[in-house]
mmCIF file of C-alpha atoms in Angstrom:
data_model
loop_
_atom_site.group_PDB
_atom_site.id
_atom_site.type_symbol
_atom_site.label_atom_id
_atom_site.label_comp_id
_atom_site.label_asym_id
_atom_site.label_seq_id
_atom_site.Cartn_x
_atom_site.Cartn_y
_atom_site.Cartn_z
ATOM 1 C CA UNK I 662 11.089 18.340 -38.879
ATOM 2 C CA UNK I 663 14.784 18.953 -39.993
ATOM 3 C CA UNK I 664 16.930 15.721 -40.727
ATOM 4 C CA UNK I 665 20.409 15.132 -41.422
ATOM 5 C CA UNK I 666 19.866 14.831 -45.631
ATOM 6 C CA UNK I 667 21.421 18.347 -45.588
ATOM 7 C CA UNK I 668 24.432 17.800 -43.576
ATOM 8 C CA UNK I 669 27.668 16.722 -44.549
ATOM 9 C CA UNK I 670 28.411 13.245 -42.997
ATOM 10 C CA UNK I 671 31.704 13.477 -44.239
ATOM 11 C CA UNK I 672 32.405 15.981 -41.003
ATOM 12 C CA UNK I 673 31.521 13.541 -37.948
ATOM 13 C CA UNK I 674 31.948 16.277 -35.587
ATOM 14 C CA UNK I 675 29.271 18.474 -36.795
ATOM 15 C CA UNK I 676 26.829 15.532 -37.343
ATOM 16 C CA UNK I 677 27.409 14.696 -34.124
ATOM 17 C CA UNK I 678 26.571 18.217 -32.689
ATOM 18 C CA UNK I 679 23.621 18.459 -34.699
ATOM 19 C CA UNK I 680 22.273 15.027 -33.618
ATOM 20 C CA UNK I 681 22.421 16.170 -30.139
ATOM 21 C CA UNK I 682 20.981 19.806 -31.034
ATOM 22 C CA UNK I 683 18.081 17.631 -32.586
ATOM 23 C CA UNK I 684 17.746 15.648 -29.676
ATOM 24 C CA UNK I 685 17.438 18.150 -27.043
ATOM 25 C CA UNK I 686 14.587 19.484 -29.048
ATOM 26 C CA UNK I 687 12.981 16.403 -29.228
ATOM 27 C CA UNK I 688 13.502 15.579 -25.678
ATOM 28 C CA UNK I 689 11.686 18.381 -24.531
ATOM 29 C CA UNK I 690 8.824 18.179 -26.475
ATOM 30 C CA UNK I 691 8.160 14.383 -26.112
ATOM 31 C CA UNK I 692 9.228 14.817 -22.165
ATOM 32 C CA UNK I 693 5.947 17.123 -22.512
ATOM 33 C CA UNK I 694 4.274 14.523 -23.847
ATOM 34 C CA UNK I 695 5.264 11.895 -21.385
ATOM 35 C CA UNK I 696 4.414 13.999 -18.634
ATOM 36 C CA UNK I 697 0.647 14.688 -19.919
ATOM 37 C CA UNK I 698 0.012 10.756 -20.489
ATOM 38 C CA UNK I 699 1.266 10.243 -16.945
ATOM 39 C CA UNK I 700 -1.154 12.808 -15.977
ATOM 40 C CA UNK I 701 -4.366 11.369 -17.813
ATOM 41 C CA UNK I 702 -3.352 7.519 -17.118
ATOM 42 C CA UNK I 703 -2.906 8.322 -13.230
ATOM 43 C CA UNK I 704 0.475 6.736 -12.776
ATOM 44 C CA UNK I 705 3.899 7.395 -11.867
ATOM 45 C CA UNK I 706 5.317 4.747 -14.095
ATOM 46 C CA UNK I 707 3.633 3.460 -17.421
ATOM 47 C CA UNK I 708 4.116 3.529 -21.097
ATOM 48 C CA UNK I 709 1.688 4.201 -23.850
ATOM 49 C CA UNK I 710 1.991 3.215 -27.638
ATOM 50 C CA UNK I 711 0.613 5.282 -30.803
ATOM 51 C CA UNK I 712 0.461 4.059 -34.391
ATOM 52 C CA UNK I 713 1.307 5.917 -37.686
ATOM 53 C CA UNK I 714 1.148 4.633 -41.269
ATOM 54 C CA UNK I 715 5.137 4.175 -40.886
ATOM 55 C CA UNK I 716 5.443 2.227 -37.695
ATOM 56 C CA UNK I 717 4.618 2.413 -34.441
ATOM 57 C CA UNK I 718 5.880 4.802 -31.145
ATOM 58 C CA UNK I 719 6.407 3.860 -27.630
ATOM 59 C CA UNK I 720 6.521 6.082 -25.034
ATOM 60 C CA UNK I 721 7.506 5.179 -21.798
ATOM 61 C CA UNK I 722 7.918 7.497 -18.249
ATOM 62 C CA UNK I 723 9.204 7.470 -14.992
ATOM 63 C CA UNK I 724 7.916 9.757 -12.016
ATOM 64 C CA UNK I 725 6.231 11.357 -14.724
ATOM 65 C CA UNK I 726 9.595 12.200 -16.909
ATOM 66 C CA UNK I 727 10.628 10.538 -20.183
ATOM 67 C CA UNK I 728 12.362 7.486 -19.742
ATOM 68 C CA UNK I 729 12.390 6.488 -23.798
ATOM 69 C CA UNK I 730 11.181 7.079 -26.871
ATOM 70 C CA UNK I 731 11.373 4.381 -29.208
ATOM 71 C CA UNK I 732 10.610 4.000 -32.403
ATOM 72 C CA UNK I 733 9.919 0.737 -34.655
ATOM 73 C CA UNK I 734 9.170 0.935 -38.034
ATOM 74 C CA UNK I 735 6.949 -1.535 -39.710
ATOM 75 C CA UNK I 736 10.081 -3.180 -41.819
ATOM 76 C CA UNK I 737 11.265 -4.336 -38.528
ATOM 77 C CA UNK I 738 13.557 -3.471 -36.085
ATOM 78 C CA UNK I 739 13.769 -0.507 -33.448
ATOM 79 C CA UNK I 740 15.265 3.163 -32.949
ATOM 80 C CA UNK I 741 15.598 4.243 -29.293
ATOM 81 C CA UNK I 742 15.494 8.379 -30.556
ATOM 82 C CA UNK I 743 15.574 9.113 -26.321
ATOM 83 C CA UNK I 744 16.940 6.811 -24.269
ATOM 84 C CA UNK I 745 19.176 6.565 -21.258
ATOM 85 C CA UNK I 746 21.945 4.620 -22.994
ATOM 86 C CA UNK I 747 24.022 6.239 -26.336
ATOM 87 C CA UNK I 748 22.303 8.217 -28.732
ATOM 88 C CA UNK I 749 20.625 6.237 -31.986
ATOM 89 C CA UNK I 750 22.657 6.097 -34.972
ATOM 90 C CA UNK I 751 22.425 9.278 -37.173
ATOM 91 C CA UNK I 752 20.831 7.917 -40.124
ATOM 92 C CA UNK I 753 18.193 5.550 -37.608
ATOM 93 C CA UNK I 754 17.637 8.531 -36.528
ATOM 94 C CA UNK I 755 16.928 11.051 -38.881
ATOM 95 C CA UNK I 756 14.633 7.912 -40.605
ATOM 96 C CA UNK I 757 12.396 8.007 -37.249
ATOM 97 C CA UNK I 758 12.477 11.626 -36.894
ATOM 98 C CA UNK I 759 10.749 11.949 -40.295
ATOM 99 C CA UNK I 760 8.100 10.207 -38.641
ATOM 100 C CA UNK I 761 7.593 12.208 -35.238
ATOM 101 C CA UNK I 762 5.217 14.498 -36.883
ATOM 102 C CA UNK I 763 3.132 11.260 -37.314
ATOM 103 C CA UNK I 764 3.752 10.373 -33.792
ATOM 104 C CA UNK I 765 2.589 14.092 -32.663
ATOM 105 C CA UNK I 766 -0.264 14.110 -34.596
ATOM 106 C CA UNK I 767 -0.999 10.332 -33.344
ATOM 107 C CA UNK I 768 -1.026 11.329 -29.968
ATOM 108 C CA UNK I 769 -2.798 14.441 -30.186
ATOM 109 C CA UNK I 770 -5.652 12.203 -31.948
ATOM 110 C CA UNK I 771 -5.948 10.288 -28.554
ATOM 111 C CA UNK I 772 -5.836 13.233 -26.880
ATOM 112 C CA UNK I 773 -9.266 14.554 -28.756
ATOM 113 C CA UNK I 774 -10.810 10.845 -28.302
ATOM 114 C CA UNK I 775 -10.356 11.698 -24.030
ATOM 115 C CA UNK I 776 -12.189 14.846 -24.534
ATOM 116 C CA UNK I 777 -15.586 14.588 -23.342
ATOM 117 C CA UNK I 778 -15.234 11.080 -21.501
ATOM 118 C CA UNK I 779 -16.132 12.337 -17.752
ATOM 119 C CA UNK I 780 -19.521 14.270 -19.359
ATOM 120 C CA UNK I 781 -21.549 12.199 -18.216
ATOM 121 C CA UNK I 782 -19.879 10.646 -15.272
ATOM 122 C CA UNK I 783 -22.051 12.094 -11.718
ATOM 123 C CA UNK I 784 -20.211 13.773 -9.214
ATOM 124 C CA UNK I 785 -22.398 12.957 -6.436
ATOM 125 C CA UNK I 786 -22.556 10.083 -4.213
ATOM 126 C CA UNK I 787 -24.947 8.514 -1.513
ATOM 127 C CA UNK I 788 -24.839 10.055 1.946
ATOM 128 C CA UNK I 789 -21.838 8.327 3.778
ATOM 129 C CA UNK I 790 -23.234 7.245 6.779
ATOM 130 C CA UNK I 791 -21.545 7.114 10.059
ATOM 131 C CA UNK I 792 -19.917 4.205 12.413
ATOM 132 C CA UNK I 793 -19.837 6.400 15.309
ATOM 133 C CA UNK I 794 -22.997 4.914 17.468
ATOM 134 C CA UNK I 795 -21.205 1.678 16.458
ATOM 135 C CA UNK I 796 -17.568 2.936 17.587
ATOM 136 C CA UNK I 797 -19.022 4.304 21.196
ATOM 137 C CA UNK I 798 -20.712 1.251 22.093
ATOM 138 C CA UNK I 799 -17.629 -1.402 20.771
ATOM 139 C CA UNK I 800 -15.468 1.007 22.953
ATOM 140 C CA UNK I 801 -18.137 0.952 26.045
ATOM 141 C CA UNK I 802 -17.949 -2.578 26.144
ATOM 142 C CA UNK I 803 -14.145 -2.872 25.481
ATOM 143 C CA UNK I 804 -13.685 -0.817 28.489
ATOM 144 C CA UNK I 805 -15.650 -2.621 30.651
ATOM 145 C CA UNK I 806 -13.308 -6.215 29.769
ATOM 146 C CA UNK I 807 -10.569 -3.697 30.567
ATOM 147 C CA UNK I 808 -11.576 -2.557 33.788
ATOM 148 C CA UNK I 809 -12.355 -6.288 34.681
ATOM 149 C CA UNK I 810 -9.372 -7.700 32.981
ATOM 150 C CA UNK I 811 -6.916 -5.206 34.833
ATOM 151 C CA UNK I 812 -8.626 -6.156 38.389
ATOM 152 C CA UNK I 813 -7.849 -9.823 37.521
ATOM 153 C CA UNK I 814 -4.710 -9.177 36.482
ATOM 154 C CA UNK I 815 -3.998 -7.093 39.655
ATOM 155 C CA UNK I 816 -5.390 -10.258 42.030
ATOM 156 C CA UNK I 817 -2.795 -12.443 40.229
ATOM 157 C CA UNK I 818 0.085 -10.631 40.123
ATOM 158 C CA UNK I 819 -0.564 -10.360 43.983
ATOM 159 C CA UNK I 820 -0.779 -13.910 44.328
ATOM 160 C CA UNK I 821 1.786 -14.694 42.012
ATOM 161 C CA UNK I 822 3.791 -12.184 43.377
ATOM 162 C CA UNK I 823 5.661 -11.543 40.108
ATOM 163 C CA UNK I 824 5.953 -8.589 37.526
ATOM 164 C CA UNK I 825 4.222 -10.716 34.640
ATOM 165 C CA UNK I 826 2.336 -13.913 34.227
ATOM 166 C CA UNK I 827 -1.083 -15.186 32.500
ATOM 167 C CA UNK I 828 -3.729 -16.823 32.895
ATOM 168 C CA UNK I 829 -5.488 -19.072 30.439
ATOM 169 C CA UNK I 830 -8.252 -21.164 30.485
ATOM 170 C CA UNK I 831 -10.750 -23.126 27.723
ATOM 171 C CA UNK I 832 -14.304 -21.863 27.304
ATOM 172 C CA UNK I 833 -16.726 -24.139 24.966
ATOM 173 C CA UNK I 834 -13.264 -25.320 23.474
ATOM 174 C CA UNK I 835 -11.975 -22.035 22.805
ATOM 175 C CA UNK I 836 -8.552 -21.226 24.491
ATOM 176 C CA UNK I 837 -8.497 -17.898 25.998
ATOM 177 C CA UNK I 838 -5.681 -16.239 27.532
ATOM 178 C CA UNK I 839 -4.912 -13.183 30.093
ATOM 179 C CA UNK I 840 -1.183 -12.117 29.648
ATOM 180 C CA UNK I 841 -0.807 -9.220 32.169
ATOM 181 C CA UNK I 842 2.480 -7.008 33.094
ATOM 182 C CA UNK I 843 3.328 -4.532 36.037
ATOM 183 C CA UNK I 844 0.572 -2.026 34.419
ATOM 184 C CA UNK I 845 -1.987 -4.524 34.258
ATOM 185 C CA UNK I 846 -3.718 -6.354 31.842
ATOM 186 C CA UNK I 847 -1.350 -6.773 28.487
ATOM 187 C CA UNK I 848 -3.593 -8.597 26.189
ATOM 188 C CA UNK I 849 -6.476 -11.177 26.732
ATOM 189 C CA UNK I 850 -6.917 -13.407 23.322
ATOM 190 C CA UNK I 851 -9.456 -15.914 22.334
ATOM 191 C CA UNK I 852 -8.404 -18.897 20.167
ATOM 192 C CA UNK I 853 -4.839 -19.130 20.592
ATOM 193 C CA UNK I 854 -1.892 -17.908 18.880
ATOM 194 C CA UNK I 855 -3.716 -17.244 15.992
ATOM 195 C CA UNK I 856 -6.707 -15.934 17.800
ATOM 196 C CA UNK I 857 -8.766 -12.551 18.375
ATOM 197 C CA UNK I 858 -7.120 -9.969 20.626
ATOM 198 C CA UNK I 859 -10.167 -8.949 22.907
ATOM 199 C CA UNK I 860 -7.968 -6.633 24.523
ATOM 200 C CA UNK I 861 -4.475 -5.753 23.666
ATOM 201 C CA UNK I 862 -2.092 -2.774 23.309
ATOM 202 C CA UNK I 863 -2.203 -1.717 19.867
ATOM 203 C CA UNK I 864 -6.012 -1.020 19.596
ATOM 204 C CA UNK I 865 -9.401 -2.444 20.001
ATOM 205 C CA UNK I 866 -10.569 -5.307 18.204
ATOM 206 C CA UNK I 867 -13.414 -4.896 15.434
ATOM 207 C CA UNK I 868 -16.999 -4.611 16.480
ATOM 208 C CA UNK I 869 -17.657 -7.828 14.817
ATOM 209 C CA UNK I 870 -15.261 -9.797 17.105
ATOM 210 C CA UNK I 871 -16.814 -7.745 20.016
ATOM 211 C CA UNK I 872 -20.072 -8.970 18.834
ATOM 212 C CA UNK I 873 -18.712 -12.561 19.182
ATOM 213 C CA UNK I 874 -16.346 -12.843 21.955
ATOM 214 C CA UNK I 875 -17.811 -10.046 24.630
ATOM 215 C CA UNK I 876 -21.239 -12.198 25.168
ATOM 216 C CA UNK I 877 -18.865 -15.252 26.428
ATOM 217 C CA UNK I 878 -16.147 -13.432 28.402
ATOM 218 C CA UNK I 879 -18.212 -14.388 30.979
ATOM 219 C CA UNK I 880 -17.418 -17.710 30.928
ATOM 220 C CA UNK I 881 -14.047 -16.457 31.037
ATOM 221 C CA UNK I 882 -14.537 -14.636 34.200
ATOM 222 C CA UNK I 883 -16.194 -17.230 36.141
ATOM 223 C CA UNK I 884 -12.965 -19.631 34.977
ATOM 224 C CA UNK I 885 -10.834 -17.182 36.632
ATOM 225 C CA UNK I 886 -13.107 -16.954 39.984
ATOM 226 C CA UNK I 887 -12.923 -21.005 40.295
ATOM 227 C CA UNK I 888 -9.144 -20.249 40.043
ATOM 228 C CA UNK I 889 -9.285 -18.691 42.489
ATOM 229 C CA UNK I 890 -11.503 -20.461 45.106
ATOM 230 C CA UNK I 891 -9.392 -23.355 44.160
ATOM 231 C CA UNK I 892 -5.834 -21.100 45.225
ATOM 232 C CA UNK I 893 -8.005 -20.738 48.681
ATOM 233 C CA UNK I 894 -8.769 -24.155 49.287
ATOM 234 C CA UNK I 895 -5.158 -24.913 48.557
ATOM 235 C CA UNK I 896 -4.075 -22.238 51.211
ATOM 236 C CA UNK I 897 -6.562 -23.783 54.023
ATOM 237 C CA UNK I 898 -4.686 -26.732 53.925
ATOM 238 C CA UNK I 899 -1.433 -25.331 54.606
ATOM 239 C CA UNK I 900 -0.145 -26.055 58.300
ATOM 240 C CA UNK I 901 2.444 -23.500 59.894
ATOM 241 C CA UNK I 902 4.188 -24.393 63.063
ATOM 242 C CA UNK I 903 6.815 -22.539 64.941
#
């Protein structure tokens, strides 16, 4: 690796050019670096480390491009040789660069320790078995509360004789709840605010809550029915004269 112990320091300008000569160089090859770790560690963002005899390297990427590469010997203290902010001090610099072969050969050691890793890794899996019997009969049954819900929802909103409404009522001390709207049944939810949406807009509910709420919607129903014989006893009693 070239350093600076050949160049002139009394001429500033051309130090400075050759400093950033030397550091596009080295910012491709570590940026080729960079981008292989983020390939092998699986990650957009990260930063691996890699001891030498002289100190120790960090580098660190972004997206999978170098964000630094920094470099702290073991007398203490740090060289950022790529960074985002100003470039390192020349003779920092050229110190750490004296040291990137290290670094190189550092990393190319880890590569060799990956090599072989997978062998013995299996590439094939159990048979993935299917939820579809499950799916068809979760949606059979979800259907069915549908069909009844929206006929419920259709004999209130006639009564009512408004747009939207509910209708809730307490089954076995859980509250459950049929919101409906001028296309029929909305939602119907079990347990309150925080409850199970046996029906509702946004999908169906899992076949585990189906498997708990569907066998007492029932109760639900016949709630709703004594609702109703209770609107028509109301109604008898209603005298009209003219």
């Amino acid at each position: 690796m070239t350093s600076f112990a050949d160049l002139d320091l009394a001429d500033v300008e051309e130090v400075a050019e050759r400093r950033e000569e030397l550091l596009a160089a080295v910012r491709d090859h570590a940026g080729r670096i960079a981008y292989h770790i983020a390939r092998v560690d699986g990650g957009d963002y990260g930063q691996r480390s890699f001891s030498t005899d002289d100190g120790e390297w960090t580098v660190k990427y972004e997206a999978g491009d170098l964000e630094y590469l920094r470099f702290e010997p073991r007398g203490g203290g740090e060289t950022y040789v790529i960074s985002t902010q100003q470039p390192a001090e020349p003779k920092a610099l050229a110190e750490a660069l004296e040291d990137y072969p290290a670094f190189v050969a550092a990393y190319n050691d880890y590569v060799d320790s990956l090599a072989g890793m997978l062998d013995s890794v299996e590439a094939s899996f159990p048979q993935v078995e299917s939820t579809e019997s499950v799916v068809t009969e979760r949606d059979r049954i979800v259907e069915a509360i549908e069909a009844c819900c929206d006929r419920m929802a259709g004999e209130l909103r006639r009564y009512e004789g408004t747009e939207y409404g509910s209708f809730a009522a307490r089954i076995d001390g859980t509250r459950w709840e049929l919101k409906w709207d001028e296309d029929g049944a909305s939602y119907l939810r079990a347990g309150g605010s925080g409850g199970v949406y046996v029906l509702s807009q946004y999908g169906p509910p899992s076949a585990a809550d189906v498997r708990e709420y569907a066998p007492r919607f029932g109760g639900f129903v016949d709630a709703y029915n004594d609702h109703v014989a209770e609107l028509e006893l109301d109604l008898e009693t209603i005298t009209f004269e003219t």
